[in-house]
Short mmCIF file of C-alpha atoms and ligand atoms in Angstrom, two decimals:
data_model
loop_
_atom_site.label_atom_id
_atom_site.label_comp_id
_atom_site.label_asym_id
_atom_site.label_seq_id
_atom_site.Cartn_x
_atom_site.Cartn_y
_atom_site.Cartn_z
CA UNK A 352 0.00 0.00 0.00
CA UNK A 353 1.12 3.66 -0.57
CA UNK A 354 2.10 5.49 2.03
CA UNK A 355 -0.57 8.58 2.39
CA UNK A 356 1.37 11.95 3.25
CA UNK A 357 -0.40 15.32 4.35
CA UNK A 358 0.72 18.74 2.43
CA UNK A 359 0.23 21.49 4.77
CA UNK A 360 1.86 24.32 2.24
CA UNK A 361 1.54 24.69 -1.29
CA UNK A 362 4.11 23.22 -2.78
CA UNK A 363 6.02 24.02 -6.28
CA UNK A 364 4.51 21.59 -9.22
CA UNK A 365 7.23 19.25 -10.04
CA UNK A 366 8.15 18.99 -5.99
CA UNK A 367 4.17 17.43 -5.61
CA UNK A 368 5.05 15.87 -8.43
CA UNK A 369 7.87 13.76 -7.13
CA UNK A 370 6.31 13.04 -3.77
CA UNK A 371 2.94 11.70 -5.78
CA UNK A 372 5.67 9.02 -7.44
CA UNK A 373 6.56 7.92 -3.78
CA UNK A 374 2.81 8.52 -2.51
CA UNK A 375 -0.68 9.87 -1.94
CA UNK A 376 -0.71 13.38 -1.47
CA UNK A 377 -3.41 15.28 0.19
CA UNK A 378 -3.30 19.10 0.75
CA UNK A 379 -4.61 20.50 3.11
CA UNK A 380 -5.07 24.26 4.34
CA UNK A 381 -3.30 24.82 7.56
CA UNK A 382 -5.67 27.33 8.43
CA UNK A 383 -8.55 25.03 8.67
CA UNK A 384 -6.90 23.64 11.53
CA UNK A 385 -9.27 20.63 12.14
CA UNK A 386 -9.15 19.35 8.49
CA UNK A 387 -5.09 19.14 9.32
CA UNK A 388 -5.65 17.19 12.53
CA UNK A 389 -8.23 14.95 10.79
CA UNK A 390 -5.48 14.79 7.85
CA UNK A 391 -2.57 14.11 10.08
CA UNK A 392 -4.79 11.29 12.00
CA UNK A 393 -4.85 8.98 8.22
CA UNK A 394 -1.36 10.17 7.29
CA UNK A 395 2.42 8.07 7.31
CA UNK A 396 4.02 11.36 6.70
CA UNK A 397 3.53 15.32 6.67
CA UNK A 398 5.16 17.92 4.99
CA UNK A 399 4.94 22.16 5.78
CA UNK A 400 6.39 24.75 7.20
CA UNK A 401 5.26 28.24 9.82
CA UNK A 402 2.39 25.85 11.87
CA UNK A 403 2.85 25.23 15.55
CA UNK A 404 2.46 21.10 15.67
CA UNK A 405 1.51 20.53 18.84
CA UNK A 406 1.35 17.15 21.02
CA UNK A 407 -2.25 17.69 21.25
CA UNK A 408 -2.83 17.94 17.47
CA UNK A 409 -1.20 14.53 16.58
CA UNK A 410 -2.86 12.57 19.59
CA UNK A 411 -4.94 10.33 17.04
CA UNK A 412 -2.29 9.66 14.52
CA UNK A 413 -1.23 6.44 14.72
CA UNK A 414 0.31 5.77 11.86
CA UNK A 415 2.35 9.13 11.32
CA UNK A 416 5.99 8.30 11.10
CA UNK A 417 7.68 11.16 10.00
CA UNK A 418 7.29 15.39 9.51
CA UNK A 419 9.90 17.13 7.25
CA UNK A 420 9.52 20.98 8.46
CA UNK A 421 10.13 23.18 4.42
CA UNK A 422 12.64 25.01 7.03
CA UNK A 423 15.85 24.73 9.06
CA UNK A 424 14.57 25.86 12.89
CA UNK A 425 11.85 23.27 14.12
CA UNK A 426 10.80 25.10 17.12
CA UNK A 427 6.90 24.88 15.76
CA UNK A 428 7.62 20.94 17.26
CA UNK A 429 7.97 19.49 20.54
CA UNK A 430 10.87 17.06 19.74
CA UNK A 431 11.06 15.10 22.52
CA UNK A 432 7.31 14.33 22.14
CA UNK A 433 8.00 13.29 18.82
CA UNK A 434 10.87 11.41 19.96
CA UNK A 435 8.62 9.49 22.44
CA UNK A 436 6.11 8.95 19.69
CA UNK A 437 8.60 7.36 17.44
CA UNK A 438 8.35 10.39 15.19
CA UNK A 439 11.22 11.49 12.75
CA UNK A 440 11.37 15.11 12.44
CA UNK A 441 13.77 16.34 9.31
CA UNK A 442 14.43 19.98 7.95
CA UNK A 443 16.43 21.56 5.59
CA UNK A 444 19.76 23.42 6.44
CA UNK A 445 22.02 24.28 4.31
CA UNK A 446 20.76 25.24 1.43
CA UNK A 447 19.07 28.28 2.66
CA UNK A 448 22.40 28.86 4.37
CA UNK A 449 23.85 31.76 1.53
CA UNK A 450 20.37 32.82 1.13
CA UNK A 451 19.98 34.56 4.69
CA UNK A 452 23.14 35.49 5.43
CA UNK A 453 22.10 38.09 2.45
CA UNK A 454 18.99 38.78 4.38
CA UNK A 455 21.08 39.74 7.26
CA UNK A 456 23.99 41.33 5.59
CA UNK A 457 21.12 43.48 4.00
CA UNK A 458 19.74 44.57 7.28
CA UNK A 459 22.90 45.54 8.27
CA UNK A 460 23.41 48.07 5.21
CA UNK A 461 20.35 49.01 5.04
CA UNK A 462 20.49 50.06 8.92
CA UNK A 463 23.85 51.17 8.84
CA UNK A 464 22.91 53.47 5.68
CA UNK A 465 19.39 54.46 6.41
CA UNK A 466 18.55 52.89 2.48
CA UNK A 467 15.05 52.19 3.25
CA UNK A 468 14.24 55.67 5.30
CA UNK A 469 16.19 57.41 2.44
CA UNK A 470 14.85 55.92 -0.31
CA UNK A 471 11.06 56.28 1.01
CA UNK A 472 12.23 60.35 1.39
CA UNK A 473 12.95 60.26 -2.00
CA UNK A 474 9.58 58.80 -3.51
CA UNK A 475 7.88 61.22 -0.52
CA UNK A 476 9.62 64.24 -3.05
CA UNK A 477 11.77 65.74 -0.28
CA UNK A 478 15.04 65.45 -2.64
CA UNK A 479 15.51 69.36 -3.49
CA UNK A 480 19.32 69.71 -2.95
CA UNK A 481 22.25 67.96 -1.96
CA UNK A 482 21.77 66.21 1.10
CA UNK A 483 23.65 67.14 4.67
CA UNK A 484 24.57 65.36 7.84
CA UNK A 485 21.00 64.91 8.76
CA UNK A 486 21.01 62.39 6.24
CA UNK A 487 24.45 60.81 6.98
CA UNK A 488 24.18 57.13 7.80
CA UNK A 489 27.57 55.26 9.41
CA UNK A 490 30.50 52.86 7.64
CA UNK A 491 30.31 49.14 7.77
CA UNK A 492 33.50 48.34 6.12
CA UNK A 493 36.15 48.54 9.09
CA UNK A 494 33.67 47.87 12.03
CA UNK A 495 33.33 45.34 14.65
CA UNK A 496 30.54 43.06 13.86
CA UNK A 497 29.36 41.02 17.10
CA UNK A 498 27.87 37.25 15.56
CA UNK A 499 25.84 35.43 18.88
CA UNK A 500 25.68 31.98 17.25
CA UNK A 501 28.13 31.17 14.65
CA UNK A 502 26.91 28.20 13.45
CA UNK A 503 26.03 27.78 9.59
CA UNK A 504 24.15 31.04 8.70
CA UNK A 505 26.30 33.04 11.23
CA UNK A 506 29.67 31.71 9.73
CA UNK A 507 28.49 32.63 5.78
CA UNK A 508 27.90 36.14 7.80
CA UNK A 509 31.05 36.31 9.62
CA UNK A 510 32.55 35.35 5.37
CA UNK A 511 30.65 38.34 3.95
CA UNK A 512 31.90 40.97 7.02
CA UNK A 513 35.09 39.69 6.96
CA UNK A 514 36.06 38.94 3.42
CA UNK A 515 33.75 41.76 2.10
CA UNK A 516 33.73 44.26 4.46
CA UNK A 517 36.93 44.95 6.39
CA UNK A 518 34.92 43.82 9.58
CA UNK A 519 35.81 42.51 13.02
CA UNK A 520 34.75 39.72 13.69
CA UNK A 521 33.51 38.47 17.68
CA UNK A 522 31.33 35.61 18.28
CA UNK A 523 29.74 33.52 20.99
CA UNK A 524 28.91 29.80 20.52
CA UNK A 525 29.05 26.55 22.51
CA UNK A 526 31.69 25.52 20.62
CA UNK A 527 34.90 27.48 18.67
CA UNK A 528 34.38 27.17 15.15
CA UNK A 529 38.02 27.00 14.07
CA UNK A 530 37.47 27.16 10.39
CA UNK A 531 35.80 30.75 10.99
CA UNK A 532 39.04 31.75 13.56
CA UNK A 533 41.42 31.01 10.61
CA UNK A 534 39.48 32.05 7.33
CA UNK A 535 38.07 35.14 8.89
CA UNK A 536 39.34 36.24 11.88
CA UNK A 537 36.61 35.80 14.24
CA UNK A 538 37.02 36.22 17.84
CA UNK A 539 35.21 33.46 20.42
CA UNK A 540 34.29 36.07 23.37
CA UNK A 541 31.73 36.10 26.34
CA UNK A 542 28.56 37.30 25.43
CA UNK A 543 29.55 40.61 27.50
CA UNK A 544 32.53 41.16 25.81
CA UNK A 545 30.64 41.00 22.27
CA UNK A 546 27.80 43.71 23.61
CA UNK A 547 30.01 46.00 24.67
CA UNK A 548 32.99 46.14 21.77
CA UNK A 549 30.43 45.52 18.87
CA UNK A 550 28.96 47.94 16.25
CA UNK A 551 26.55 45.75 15.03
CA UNK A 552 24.98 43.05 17.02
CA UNK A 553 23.92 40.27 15.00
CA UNK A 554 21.52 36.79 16.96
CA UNK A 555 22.03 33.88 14.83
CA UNK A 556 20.62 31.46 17.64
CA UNK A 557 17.96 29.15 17.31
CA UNK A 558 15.00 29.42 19.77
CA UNK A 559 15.50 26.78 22.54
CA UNK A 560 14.40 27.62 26.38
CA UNK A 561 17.73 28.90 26.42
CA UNK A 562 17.77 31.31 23.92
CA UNK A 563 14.18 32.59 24.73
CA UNK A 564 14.79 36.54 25.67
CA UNK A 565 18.24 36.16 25.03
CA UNK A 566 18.09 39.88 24.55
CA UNK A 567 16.63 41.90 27.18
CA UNK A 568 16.83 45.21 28.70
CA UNK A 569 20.42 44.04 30.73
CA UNK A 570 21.74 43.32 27.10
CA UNK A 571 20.77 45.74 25.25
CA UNK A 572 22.26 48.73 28.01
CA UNK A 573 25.94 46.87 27.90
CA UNK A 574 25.73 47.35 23.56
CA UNK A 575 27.26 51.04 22.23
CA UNK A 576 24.73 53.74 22.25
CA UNK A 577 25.80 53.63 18.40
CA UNK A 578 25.57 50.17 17.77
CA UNK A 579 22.75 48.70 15.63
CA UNK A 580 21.13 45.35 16.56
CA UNK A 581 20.29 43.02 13.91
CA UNK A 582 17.59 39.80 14.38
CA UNK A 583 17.09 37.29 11.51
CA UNK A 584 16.55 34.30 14.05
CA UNK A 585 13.19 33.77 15.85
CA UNK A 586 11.60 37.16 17.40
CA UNK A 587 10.99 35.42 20.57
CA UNK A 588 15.22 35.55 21.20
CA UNK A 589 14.59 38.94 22.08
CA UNK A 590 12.57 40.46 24.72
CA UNK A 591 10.78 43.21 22.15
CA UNK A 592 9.08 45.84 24.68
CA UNK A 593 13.04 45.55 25.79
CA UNK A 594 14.11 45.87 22.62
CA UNK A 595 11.72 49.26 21.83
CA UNK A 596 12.22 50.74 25.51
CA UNK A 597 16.06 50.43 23.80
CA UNK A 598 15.21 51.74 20.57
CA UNK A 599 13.14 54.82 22.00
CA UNK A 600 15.41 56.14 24.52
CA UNK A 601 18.46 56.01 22.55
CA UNK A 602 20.54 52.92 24.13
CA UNK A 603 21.14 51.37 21.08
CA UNK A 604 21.36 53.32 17.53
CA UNK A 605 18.71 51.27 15.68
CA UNK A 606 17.73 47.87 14.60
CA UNK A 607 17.45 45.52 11.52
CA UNK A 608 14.80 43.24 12.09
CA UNK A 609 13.20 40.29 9.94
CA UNK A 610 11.49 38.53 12.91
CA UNK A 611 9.12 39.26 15.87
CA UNK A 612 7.05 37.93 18.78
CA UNK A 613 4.34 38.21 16.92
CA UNK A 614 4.25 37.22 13.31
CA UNK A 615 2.94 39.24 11.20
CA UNK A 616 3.68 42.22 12.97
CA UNK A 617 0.53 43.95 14.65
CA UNK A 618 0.18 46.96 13.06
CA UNK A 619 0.07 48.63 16.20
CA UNK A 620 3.89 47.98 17.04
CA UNK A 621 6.25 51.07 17.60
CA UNK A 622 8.57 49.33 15.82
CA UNK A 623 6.42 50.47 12.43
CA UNK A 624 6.73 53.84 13.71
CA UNK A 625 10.59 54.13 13.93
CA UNK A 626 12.78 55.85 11.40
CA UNK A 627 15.81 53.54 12.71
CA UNK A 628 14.23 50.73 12.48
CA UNK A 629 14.24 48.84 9.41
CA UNK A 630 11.15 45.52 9.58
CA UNK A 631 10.89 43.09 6.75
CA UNK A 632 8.59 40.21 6.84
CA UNK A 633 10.45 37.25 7.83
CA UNK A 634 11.84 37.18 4.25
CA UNK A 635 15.19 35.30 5.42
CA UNK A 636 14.93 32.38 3.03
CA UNK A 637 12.87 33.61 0.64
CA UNK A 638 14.21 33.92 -2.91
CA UNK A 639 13.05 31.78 -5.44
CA UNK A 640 15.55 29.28 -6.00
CA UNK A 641 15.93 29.30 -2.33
CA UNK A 642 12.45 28.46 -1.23
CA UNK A 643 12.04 25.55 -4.01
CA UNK A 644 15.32 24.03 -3.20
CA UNK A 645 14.23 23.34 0.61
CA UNK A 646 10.96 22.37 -0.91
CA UNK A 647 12.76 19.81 -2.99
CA UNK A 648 15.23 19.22 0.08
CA UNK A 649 11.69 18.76 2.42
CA UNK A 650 10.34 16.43 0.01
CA UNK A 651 13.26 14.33 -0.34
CA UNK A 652 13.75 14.12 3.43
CA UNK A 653 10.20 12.76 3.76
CA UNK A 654 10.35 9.43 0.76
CA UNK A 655 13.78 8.89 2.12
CA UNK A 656 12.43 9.47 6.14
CA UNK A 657 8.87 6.61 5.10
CA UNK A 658 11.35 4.47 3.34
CA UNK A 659 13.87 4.22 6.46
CA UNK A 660 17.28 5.16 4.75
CA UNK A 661 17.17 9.09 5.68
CA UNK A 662 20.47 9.81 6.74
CA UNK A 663 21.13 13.75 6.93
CA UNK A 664 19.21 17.13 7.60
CA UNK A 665 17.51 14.76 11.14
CA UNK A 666 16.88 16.75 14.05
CA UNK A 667 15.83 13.34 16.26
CA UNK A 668 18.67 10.77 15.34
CA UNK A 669 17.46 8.86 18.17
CA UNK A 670 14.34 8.07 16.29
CA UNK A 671 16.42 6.02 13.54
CA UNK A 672 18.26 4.09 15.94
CA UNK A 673 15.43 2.19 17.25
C1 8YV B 567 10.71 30.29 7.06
C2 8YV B 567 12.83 29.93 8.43
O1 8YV B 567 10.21 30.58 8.28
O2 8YV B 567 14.05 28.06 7.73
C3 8YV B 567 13.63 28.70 8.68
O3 8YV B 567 13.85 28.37 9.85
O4 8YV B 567 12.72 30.77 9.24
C4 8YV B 567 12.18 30.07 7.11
O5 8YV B 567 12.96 29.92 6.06
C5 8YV B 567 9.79 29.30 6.48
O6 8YV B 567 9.60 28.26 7.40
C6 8YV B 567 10.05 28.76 5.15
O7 8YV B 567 9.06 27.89 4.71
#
């Protein structure tokens, strides 16, 4: 018998195509929640990305075997529940790597050089003479760039400021990552050290119950009064009324941000109302070639995950070894 997998985001034609040669396919809305926990319930495998699966939601499904998240964080799972159900959960690192540490090289420019506030001045019709110091932004080349997490996206970062840019590099992670101390310079500091001697501030941690408020009010008074914080991560690393209390009373200089607490971003946050603030809308993967090679990654993990011979890109190993 086929195996029966549930499609909880659209997926690009030829990658539905290639999981309908392994099995049956059904899509399903994710915003009709109950049709995806009746789905799940008859399913061997899912595939999606941006829904909260909770423990709750796959309490029927018996037969599901594996989930294969179109992303590389999986904190929408409870992994050790999955892990106790037998679940495999895969995602897709890698080759979204290059593609975000764009995303957050852009914030940094575009921070740094006030390109989105500028730019919107310009279509506004305020451009009637050569510009002054009101409209100065600050260098990037030659600065100290601070990297909290230098794991894959944080090292093709810590490349770009380094090799690029003239930058400094610091960075805190559990472990050195020698290949970024030799190729680029960077720096393995306490987390203090990096706040205080960095120009740009830069979370590249994944959201664990360690990393939850990672940034708070504490962190955000021992940064520069100049220095710009960037966030490409999760939104809930930072503590954001900490983060705008920061932004409002001038202890930090601005703020790049592509992620938030709250996803889409009310429109009722300050954040929308600050000219050094620059808010995208969680855009860190998503180019075109980009987002259909983790599709095609996603998909892949899954056939390979219901046949039993997946053997990268799995966040529970344990899973396999049973
Ligand atoms: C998107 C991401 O959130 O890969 C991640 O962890 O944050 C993303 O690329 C999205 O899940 C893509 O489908």
């Amino acid at each position: 018998m086929k195996n029966r997998i549930v499609a909880y985001k659209p997926l690009p034609a030829d990658v539905l195509a290639f999981l309908r040669e392994h099995a049956d396919v059904i899509e399903v809305d994710a915003a009709r929640h109950d049709a995806l926990v009746a789905a799940l319930r008859e399913a061997d495998g899912a595939i999606g990305a941006s829904v909260k699966i909770t423990p709750a939601m796959l309490e029927g499904a018996q037969r599901l075997k594996a989930l294969s998240t179109i992303s590389v964080g999986f904190d929408n799972f409870d992994v050790p529940d999955l892990t106790r159900r037998g679940i495999v959960l895969a995602h897709t690192p890698d080759v979204l790597t290059e593609s975000t540490a764009d995303t957050v090289f852009s914030l940094i420019l575009a921070t740094a050089r006030r390109v989105v506030e500028l730019a919107q001045w310009v279509k506004a019709g305020h451009w009637s003479g050569s510009i002054g110091p009101e409209h100065y932004g600050t260098d990037v080349q030659g600065k100290t760039l601070g990297i909290v997490g230098l794991g894959r996206i944080g090292g093709a970062v810590a490349r770009r400021a380094a090799l690029g840019f003239n930058m400094r590099v610091l960075y805190t992670n559990r472990s050195a990552n020698e290949q970024a101390e030799r190729d680029y310079g960077a720096r393995r500091v306490a987390l203090d050290e990096l706040l205080a001697a960095s120009d740009f501030v830069c979370l590249q941690v994944p959201l664990t119950a360690d990393t939850r408020h990672l940034m708070g009010a504490a962190q955000f008074r021992q940064m520069k009064r100049s220095a710009i914080f960037i966030n490409a991560s999760r939104g809930a690393t930072v503590d954001e009324a900490a983060l705008i209390d920061a932004l409002c009373a001038g202890t930090i200089h601005g703020a790049g941000l592509d992620v938030f607490e709250e996803e889409p971003l009310p429109a009722t946050s300050p954040l929308l109302a600050m000219a050094n603030v620059v808010a995208l809308p969680h855009i860190g993967s998503a180019t075109h070639e980009t987002r259909h090679a983790m599709a095609r990654c996603a998909a892949e993990n899954l056939v390979a995950a219901l046949a039993g011979t997946l053997a990268n890109n799995v966040v529970n190993r344990e899973v396999l070894a049973r």
